[in-house]
Tab-separated table of N, CA, C and O and ligand atoms in Angstrom:
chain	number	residue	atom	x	y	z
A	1	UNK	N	-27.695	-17.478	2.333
A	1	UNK	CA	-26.653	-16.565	1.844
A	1	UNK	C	-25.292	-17.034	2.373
A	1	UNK	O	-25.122	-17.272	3.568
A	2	UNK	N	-24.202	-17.175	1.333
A	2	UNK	CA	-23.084	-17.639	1.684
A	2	UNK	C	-22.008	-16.519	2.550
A	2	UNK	O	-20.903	-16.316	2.047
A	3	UNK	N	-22.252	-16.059	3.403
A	3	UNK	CA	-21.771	-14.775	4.431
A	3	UNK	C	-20.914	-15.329	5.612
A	3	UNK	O	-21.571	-16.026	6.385
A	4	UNK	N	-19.680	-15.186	5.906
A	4	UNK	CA	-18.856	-15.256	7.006
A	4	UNK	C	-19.491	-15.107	8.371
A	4	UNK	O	-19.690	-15.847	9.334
A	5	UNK	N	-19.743	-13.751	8.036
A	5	UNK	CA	-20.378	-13.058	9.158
A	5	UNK	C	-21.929	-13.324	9.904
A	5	UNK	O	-22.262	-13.158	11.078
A	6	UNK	N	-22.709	-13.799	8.735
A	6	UNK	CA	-23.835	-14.168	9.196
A	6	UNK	C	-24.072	-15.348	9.870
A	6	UNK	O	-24.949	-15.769	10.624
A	7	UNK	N	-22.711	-15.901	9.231
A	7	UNK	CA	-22.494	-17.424	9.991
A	7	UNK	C	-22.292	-17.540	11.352
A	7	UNK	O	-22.935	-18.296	12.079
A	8	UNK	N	-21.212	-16.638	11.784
A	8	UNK	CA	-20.957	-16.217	12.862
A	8	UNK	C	-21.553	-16.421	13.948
A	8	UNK	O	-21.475	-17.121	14.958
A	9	UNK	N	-22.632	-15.044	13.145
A	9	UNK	CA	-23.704	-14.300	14.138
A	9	UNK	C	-24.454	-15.817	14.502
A	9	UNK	O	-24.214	-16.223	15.638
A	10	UNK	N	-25.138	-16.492	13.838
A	10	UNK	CA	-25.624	-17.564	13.255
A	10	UNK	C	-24.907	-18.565	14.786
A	10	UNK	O	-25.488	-19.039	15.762
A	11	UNK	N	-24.067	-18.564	14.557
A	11	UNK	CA	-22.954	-19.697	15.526
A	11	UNK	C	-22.755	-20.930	15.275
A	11	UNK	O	-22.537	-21.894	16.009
A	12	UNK	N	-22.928	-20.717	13.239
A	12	UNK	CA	-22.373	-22.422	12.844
A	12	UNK	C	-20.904	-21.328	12.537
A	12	UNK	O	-20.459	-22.425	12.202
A	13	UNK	N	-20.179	-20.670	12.405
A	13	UNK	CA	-18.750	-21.040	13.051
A	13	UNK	C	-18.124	-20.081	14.057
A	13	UNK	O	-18.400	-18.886	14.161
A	14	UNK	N	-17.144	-20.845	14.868
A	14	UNK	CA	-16.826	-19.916	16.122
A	14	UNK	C	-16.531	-18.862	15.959
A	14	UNK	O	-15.820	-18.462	15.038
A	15	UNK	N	-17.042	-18.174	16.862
A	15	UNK	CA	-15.888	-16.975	17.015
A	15	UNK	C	-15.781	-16.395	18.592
A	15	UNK	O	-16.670	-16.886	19.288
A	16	UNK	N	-14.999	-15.567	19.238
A	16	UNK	CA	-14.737	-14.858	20.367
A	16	UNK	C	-15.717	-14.032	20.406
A	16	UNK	O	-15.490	-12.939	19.886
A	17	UNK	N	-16.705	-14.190	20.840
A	17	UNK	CA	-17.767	-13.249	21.486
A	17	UNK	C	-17.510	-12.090	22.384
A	17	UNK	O	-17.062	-12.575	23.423
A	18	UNK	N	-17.569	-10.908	22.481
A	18	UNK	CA	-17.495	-9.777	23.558
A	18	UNK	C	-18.816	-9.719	23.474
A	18	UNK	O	-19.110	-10.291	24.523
A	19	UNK	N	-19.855	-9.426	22.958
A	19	UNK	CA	-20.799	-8.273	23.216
A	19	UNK	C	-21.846	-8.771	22.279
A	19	UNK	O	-21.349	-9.115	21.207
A	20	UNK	N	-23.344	-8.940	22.357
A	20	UNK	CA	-24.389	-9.346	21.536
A	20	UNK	C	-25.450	-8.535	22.109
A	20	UNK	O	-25.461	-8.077	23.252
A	21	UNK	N	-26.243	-8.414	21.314
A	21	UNK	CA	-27.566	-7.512	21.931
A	21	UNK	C	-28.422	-7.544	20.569
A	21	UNK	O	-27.899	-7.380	19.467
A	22	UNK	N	-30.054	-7.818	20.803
A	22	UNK	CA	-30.887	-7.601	19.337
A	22	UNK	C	-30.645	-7.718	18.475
A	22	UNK	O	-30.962	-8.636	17.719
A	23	UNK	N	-29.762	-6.510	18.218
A	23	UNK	CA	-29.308	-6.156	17.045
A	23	UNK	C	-27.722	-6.233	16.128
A	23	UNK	O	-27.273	-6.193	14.982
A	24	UNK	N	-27.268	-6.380	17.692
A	24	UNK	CA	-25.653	-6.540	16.579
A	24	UNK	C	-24.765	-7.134	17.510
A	24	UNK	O	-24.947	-7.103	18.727
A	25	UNK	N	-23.598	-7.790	16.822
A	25	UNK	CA	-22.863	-8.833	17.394
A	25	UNK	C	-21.143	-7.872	17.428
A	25	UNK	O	-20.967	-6.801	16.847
A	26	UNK	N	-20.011	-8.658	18.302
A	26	UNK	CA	-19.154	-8.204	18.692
A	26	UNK	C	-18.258	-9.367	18.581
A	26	UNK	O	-19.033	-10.315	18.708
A	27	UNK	N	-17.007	-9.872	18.409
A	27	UNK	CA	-15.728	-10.191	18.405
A	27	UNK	C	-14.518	-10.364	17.856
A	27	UNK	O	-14.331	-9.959	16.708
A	28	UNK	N	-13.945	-10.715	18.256
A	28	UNK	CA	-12.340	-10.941	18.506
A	28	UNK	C	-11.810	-11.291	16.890
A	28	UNK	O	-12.140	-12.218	16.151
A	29	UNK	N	-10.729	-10.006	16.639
A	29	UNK	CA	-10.799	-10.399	14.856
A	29	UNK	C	-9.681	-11.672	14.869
A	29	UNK	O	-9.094	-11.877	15.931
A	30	UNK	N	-9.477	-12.251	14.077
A	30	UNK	CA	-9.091	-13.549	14.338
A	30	UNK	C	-7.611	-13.158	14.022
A	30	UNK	O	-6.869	-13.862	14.706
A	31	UNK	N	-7.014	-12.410	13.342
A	31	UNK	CA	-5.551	-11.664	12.588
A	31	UNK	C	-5.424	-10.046	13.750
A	31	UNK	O	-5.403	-8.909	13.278
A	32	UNK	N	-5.380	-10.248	14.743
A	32	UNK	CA	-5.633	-8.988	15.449
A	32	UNK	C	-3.998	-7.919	15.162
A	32	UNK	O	-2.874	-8.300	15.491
A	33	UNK	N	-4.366	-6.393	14.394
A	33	UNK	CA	-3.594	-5.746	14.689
A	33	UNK	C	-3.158	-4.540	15.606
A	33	UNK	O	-2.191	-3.780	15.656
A	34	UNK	N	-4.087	-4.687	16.161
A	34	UNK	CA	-3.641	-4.268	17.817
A	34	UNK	C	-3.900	-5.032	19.055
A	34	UNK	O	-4.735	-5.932	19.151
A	35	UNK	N	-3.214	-4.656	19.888
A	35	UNK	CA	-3.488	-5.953	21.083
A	35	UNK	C	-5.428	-5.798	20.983
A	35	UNK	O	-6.010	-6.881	21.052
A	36	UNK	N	-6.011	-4.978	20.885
A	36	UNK	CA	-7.580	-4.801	21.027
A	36	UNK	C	-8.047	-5.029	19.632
A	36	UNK	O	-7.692	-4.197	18.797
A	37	UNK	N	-8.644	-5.832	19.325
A	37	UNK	CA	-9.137	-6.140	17.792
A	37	UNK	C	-10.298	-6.211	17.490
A	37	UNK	O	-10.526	-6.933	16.519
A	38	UNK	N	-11.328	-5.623	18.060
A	38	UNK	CA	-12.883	-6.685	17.688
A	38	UNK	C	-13.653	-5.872	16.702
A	38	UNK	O	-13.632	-4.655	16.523
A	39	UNK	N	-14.365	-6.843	16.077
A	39	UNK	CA	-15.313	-6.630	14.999
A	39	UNK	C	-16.682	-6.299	15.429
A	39	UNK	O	-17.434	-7.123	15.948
A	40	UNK	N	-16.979	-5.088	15.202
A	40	UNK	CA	-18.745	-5.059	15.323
A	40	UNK	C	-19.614	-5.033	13.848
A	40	UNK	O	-19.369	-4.343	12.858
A	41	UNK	N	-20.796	-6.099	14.062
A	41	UNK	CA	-21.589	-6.237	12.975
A	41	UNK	C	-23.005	-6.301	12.797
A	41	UNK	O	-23.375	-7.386	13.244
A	42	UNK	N	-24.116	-5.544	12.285
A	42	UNK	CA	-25.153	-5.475	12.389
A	42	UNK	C	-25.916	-6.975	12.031
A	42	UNK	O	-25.769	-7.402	10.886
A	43	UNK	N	-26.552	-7.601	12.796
A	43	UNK	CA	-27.353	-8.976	13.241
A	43	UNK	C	-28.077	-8.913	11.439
A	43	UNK	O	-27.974	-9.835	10.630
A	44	UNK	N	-28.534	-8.037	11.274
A	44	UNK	CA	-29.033	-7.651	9.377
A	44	UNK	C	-27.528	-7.600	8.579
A	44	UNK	O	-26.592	-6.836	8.812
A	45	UNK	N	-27.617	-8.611	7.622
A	45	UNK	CA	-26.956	-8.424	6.618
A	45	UNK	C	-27.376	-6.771	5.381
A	45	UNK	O	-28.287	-6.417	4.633
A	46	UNK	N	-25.856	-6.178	5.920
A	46	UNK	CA	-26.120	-4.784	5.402
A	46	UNK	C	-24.397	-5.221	4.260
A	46	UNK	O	-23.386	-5.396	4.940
A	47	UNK	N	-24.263	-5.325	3.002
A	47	UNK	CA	-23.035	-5.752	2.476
A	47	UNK	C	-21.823	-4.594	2.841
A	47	UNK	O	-20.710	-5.092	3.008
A	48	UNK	N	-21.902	-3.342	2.960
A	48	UNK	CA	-21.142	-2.096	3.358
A	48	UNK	C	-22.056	-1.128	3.874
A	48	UNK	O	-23.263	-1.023	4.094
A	49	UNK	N	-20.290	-0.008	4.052
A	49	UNK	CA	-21.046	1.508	4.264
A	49	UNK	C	-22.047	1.393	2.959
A	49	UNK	O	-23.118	0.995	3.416
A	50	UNK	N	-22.147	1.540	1.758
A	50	UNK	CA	-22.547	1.923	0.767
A	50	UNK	C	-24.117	1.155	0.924
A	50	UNK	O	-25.002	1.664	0.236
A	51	UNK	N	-24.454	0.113	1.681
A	51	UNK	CA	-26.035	-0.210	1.989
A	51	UNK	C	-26.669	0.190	3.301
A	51	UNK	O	-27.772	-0.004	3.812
A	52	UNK	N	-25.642	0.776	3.631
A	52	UNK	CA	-26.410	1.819	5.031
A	52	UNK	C	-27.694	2.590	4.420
A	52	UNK	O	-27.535	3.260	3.399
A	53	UNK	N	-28.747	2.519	4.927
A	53	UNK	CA	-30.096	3.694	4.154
A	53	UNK	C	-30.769	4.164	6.115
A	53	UNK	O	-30.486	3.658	7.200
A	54	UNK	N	-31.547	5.125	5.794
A	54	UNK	CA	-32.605	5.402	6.775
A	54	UNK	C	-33.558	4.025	7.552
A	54	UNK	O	-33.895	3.977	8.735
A	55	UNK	N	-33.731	3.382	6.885
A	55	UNK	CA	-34.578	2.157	7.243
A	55	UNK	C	-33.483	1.247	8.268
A	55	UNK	O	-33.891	0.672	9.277
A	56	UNK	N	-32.021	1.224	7.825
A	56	UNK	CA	-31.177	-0.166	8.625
A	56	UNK	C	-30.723	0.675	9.422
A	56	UNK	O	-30.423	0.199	10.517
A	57	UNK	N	-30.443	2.486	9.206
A	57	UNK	CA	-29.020	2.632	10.687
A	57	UNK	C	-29.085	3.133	11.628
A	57	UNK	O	-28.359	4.024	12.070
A	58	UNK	N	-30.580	2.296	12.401
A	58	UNK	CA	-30.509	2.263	13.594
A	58	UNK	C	-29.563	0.900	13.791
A	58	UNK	O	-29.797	0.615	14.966
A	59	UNK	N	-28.652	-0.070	13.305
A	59	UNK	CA	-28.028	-0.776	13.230
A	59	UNK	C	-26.639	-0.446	13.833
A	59	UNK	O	-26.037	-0.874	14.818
A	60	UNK	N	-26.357	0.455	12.898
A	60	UNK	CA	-24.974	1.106	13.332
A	60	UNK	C	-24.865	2.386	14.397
A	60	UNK	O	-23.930	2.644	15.154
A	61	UNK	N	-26.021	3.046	14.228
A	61	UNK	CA	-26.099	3.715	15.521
A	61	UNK	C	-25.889	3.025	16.855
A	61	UNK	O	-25.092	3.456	17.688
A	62	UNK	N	-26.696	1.844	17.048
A	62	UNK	CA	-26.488	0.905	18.083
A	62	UNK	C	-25.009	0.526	17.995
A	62	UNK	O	-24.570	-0.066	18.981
A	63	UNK	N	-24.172	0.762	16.997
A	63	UNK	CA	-22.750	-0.225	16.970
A	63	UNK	C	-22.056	1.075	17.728
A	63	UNK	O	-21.270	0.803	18.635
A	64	UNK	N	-22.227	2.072	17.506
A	64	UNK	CA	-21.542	3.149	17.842
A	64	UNK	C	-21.883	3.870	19.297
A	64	UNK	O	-21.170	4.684	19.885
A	65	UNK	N	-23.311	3.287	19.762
A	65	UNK	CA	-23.493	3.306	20.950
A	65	UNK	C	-22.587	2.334	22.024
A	65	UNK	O	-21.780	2.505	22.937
A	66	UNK	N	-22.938	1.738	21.650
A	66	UNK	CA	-21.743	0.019	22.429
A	66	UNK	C	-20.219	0.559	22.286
A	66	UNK	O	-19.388	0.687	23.185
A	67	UNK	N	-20.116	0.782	21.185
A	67	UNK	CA	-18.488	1.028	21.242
A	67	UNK	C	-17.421	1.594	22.393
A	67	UNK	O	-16.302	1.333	22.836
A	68	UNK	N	-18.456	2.495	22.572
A	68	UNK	CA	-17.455	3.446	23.635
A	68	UNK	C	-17.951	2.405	25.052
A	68	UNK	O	-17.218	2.455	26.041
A	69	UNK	N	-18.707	1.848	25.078
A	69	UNK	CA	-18.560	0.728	26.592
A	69	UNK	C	-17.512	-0.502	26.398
A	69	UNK	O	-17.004	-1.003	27.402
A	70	UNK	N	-17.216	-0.948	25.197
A	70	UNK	CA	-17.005	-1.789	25.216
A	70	UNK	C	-15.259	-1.505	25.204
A	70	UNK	O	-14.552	-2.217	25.917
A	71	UNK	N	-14.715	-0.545	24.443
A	71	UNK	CA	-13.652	0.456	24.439
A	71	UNK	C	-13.365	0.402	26.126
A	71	UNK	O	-12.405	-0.332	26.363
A	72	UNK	N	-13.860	0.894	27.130
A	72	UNK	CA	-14.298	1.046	28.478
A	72	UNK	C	-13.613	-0.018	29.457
A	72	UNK	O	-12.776	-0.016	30.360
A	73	UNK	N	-14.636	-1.159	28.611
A	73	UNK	CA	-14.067	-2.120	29.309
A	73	UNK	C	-12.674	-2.814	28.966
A	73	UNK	O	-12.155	-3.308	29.967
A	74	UNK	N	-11.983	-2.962	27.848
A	74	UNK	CA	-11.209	-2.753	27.391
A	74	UNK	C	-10.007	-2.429	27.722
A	74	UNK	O	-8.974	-3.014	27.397
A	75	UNK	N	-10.133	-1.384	28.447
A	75	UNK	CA	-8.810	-0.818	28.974
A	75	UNK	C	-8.587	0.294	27.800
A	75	UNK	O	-7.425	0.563	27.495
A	76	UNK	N	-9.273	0.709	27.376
A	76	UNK	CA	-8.827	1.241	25.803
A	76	UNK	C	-9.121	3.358	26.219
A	76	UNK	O	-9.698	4.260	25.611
A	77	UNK	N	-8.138	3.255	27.884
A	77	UNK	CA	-8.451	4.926	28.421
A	77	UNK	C	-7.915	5.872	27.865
A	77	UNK	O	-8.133	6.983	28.349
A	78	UNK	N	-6.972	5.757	26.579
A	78	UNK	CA	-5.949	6.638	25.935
A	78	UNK	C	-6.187	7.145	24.696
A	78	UNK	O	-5.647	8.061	24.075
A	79	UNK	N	-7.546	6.021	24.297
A	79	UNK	CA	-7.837	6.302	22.595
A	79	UNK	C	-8.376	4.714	22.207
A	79	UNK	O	-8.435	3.667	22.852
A	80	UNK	N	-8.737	5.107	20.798
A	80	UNK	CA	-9.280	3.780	19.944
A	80	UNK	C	-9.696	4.451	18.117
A	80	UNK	O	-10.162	5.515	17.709
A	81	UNK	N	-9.340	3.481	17.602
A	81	UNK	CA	-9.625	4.109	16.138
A	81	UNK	C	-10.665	3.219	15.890
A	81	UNK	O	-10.634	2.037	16.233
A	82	UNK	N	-11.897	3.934	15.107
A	82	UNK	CA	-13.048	2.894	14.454
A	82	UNK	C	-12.692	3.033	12.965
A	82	UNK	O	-12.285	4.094	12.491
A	83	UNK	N	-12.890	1.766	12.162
A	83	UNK	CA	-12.608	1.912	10.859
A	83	UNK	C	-13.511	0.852	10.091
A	83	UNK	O	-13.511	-0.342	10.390
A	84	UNK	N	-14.318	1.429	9.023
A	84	UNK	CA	-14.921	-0.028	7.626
A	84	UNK	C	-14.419	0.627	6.776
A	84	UNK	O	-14.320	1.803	6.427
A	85	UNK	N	-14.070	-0.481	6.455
A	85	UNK	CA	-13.233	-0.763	4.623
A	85	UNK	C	-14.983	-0.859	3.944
A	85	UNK	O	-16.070	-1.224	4.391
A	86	UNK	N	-14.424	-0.250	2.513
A	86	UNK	CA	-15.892	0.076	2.337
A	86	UNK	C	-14.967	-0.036	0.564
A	86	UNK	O	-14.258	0.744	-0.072
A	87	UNK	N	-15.593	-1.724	0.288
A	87	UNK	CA	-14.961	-1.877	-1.298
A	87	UNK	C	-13.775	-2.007	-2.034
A	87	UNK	O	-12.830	-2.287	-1.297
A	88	UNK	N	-13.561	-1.934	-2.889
A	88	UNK	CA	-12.095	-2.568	-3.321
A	88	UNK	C	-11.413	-1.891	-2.933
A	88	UNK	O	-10.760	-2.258	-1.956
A	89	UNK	N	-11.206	-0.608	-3.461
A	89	UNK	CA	-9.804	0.359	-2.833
A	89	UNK	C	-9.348	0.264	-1.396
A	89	UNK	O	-8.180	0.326	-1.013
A	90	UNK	N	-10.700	0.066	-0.467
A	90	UNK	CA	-10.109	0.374	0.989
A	90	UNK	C	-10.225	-1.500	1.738
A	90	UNK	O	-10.366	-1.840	2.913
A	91	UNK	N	-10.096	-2.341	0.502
A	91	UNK	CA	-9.379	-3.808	0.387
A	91	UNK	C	-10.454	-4.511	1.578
A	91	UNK	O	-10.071	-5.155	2.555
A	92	UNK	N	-11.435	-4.304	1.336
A	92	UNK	CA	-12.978	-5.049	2.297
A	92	UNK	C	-12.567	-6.465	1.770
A	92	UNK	O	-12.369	-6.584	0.561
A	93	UNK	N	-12.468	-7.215	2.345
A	93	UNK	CA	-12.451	-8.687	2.305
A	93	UNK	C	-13.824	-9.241	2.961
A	93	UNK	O	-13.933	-10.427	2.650
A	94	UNK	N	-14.547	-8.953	3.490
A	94	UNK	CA	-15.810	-9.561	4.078
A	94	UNK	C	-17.266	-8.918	3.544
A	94	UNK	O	-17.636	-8.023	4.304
A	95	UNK	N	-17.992	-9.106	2.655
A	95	UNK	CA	-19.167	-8.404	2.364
A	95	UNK	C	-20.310	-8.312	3.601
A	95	UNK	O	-21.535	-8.314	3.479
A	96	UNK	N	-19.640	-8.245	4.625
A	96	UNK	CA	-20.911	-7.755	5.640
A	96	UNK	C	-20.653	-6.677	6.115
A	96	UNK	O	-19.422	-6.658	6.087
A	97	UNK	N	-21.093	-5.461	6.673
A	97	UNK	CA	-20.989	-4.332	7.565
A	97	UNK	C	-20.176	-4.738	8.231
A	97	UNK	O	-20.566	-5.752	8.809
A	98	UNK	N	-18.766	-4.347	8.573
A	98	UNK	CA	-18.603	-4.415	10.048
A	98	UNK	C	-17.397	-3.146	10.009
A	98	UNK	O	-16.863	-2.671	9.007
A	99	UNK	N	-17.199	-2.822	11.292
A	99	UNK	CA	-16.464	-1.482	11.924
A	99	UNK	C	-15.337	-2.296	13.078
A	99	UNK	O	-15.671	-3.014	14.021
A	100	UNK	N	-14.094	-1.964	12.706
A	100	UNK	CA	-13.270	-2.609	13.488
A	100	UNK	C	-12.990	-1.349	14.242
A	100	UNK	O	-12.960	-0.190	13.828
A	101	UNK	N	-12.715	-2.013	15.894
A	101	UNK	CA	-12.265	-1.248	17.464
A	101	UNK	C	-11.128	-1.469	17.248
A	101	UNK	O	-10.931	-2.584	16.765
A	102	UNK	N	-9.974	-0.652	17.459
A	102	UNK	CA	-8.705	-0.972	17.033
A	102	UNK	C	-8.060	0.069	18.229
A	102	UNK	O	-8.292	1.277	18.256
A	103	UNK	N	-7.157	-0.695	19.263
A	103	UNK	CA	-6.486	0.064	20.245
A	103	UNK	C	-5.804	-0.613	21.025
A	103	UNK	O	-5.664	-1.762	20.606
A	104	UNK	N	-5.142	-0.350	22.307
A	104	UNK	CA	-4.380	-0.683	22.924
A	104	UNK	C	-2.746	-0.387	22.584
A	104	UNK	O	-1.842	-0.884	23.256
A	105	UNK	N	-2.560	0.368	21.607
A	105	UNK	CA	-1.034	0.467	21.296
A	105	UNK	C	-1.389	1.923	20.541
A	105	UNK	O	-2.421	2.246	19.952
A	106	UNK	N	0.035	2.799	20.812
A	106	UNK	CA	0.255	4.121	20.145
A	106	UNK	C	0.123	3.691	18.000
A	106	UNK	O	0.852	2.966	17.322
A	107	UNK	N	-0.960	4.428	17.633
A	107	UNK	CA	-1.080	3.906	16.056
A	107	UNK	C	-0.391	4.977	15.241
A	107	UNK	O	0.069	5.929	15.870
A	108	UNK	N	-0.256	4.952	13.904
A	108	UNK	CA	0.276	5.868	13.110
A	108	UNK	C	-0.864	7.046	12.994
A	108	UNK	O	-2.010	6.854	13.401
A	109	UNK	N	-0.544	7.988	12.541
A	109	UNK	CA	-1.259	9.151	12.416
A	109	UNK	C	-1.559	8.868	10.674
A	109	UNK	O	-2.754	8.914	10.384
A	110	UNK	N	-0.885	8.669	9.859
A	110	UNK	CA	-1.127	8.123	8.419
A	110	UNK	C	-2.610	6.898	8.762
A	110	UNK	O	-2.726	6.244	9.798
A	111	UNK	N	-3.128	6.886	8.129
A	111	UNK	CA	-4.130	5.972	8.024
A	111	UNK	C	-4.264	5.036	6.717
A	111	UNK	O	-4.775	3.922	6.605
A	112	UNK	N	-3.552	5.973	5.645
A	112	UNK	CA	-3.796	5.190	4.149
A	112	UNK	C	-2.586	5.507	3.415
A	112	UNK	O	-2.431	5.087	2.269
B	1	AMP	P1	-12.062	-6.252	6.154
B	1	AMP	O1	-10.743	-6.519	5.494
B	1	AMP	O2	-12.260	-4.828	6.554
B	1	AMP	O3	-13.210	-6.792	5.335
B	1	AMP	O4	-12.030	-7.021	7.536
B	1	AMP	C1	-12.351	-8.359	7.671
B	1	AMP	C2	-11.744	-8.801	8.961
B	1	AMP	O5	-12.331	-10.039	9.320
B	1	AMP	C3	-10.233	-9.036	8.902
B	1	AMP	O6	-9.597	-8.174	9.856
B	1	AMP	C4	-10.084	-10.501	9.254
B	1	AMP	O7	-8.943	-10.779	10.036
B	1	AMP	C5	-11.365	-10.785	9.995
B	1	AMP	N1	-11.810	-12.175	9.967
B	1	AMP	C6	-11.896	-13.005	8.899
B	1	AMP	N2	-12.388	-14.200	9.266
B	1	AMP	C7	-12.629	-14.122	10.593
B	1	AMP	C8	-13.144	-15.030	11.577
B	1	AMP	N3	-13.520	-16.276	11.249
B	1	AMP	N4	-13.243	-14.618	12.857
B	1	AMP	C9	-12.855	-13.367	13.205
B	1	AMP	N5	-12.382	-12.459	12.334
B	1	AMP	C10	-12.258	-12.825	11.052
Protein backbone atom coordinates (compact mmCIF):
# COMPACT_ATOMS: atom_id res chain seq x y z
CA UNK A 1 0.00 0.00 0.00
CA UNK A 2 1.31 3.29 -1.17
CA UNK A 3 0.83 5.15 2.54
CA UNK A 4 3.16 7.94 4.02
CA UNK A 5 2.43 6.89 7.20
CA UNK A 6 2.81 3.28 7.01
CA UNK A 7 6.07 3.97 5.63
CA UNK A 8 7.02 5.73 8.47
CA UNK A 9 5.82 3.42 10.93
CA UNK A 10 7.61 0.90 8.58
CA UNK A 11 11.05 3.12 8.89
CA UNK A 12 11.74 3.14 5.08
CA UNK A 13 11.32 6.97 5.61
CA UNK A 14 12.51 9.09 8.52
CA UNK A 15 10.83 10.59 10.81
CA UNK A 16 11.27 12.15 14.61
CA UNK A 17 10.17 9.50 16.79
CA UNK A 18 8.65 10.45 20.43
CA UNK A 19 6.75 7.50 21.40
CA UNK A 20 6.07 3.76 19.85
CA UNK A 21 4.35 1.00 21.59
CA UNK A 22 2.40 -2.29 19.83
CA UNK A 23 0.16 -0.48 18.61
CA UNK A 24 0.75 3.03 17.57
CA UNK A 25 3.48 5.33 16.60
CA UNK A 26 4.31 9.10 17.57
CA UNK A 27 6.25 12.07 15.79
CA UNK A 28 7.43 15.25 15.05
CA UNK A 29 5.10 16.84 12.21
CA UNK A 30 7.57 17.90 9.79
CA UNK A 31 5.59 21.73 9.02
CA UNK A 32 5.11 22.19 12.88
CA UNK A 33 2.40 24.81 13.87
CA UNK A 34 3.04 25.07 17.27
CA UNK A 35 6.31 24.92 18.94
CA UNK A 36 4.73 21.13 20.04
CA UNK A 37 3.67 19.32 16.83
CA UNK A 38 3.47 15.54 16.88
CA UNK A 39 1.49 13.14 15.01
CA UNK A 40 -0.10 10.08 16.58
CA UNK A 41 -0.97 7.05 14.34
CA UNK A 42 -2.47 3.70 14.72
CA UNK A 43 0.49 0.86 13.67
CA UNK A 44 -3.08 -0.55 11.49
CA UNK A 45 -3.76 1.31 8.56
CA UNK A 46 -7.24 2.83 9.55
CA UNK A 47 -7.70 5.65 6.26
CA UNK A 48 -9.81 8.22 8.84
CA UNK A 49 -12.15 9.02 11.62
CA UNK A 50 -14.75 7.60 9.20
CA UNK A 51 -12.87 3.78 9.38
CA UNK A 52 -12.77 3.82 13.06
CA UNK A 53 -15.34 0.56 13.85
CA UNK A 54 -15.56 -1.55 17.26
CA UNK A 55 -13.00 -4.11 16.02
CA UNK A 56 -9.82 -1.21 15.41
CA UNK A 57 -10.52 1.46 18.43
CA UNK A 58 -8.76 -0.05 20.75
CA UNK A 59 -6.17 1.79 18.43
CA UNK A 60 -7.14 5.15 19.22
CA UNK A 61 -8.11 4.57 22.62
CA UNK A 62 -4.44 3.66 23.15
CA UNK A 63 -3.61 7.10 21.15
CA UNK A 64 -5.61 8.95 23.65
CA UNK A 65 -4.22 7.09 26.49
CA UNK A 66 -0.47 8.18 25.61
CA UNK A 67 -1.47 11.56 24.83
CA UNK A 68 -1.84 13.06 28.04
CA UNK A 69 1.88 11.47 29.02
CA UNK A 70 3.32 12.49 26.28
CA UNK A 71 1.60 16.21 26.53
CA UNK A 72 3.38 15.72 30.22
CA UNK A 73 6.43 15.34 29.06
CA UNK A 74 6.25 18.01 26.80
CA UNK A 75 6.00 20.75 28.91
CA UNK A 76 2.50 21.11 27.51
CA UNK A 77 1.15 22.21 31.70
CA UNK A 78 -1.28 24.98 30.36
CA UNK A 79 -3.25 23.04 27.68
CA UNK A 80 -3.01 21.11 24.26
CA UNK A 81 -5.54 20.81 21.40
CA UNK A 82 -6.08 17.21 19.74
CA UNK A 83 -7.33 17.42 16.21
CA UNK A 84 -8.02 14.76 12.75
CA UNK A 85 -8.93 16.25 9.69
CA UNK A 86 -11.34 13.78 8.63
CA UNK A 87 -11.76 14.29 4.45
CA UNK A 88 -11.95 16.96 2.07
CA UNK A 89 -13.64 19.78 3.87
CA UNK A 90 -11.47 19.51 7.01
CA UNK A 91 -8.38 19.41 4.05
CA UNK A 92 -6.82 15.65 5.32
CA UNK A 93 -3.84 15.46 3.19
CA UNK A 94 -2.62 12.01 4.53
CA UNK A 95 -5.06 8.93 4.19
CA UNK A 96 -3.93 7.37 7.43
CA UNK A 97 -5.55 7.97 10.96
CA UNK A 98 -3.67 10.31 12.65
CA UNK A 99 -4.59 12.99 15.59
CA UNK A 100 -2.29 15.92 15.84
CA UNK A 101 -0.90 17.19 19.73
CA UNK A 102 -0.83 20.74 19.11
CA UNK A 103 0.56 23.14 22.05
CA UNK A 104 3.04 25.08 23.55
CA UNK A 105 1.69 28.57 22.49
CA UNK A 106 -1.70 30.54 23.48
CA UNK A 107 -4.12 29.16 20.20
CA UNK A 108 -7.19 30.85 18.77
CA UNK A 109 -10.45 29.97 20.26
CA UNK A 110 -11.94 29.87 16.41
CA UNK A 111 -10.92 26.51 15.22
CA UNK A 112 -12.50 26.65 11.58
P1 LIG B 1 -3.47 16.34 7.66
O1 LIG B 1 -3.44 17.58 6.81
O2 LIG B 1 -4.41 16.43 8.82
O3 LIG B 1 -3.70 15.11 6.82
O4 LIG B 1 -2.05 16.24 8.34
C1 LIG B 1 -0.95 15.66 7.72
C2 LIG B 1 0.24 16.18 8.44
O5 LIG B 1 1.35 15.37 8.10
C3 LIG B 1 0.63 17.62 8.08
O6 LIG B 1 0.59 18.42 9.28
C4 LIG B 1 2.03 17.48 7.52
O7 LIG B 1 2.88 18.55 7.86
C5 LIG B 1 2.49 16.18 8.11
N1 LIG B 1 3.51 15.47 7.34
C6 LIG B 1 3.54 15.22 6.01
N2 LIG B 1 4.63 14.50 5.69
C7 LIG B 1 5.30 14.29 6.84
C8 LIG B 1 6.52 13.62 7.18
N3 LIG B 1 7.27 13.01 6.25
N4 LIG B 1 6.93 13.61 8.47
C9 LIG B 1 6.19 14.24 9.42
N5 LIG B 1 5.03 14.87 9.17
C10 LIG B 1 4.59 14.91 7.91
Amino acid sequence: MDCLFCKIIAGEIPSAKVYEDDMIYAFRDIAPQTPVHILFVPKKHIASADGITSENSAYVARIFEVIPKIAASEGLTSGYRVITNCGEDACQSVKHLHFHLLGGTQMAEKMA
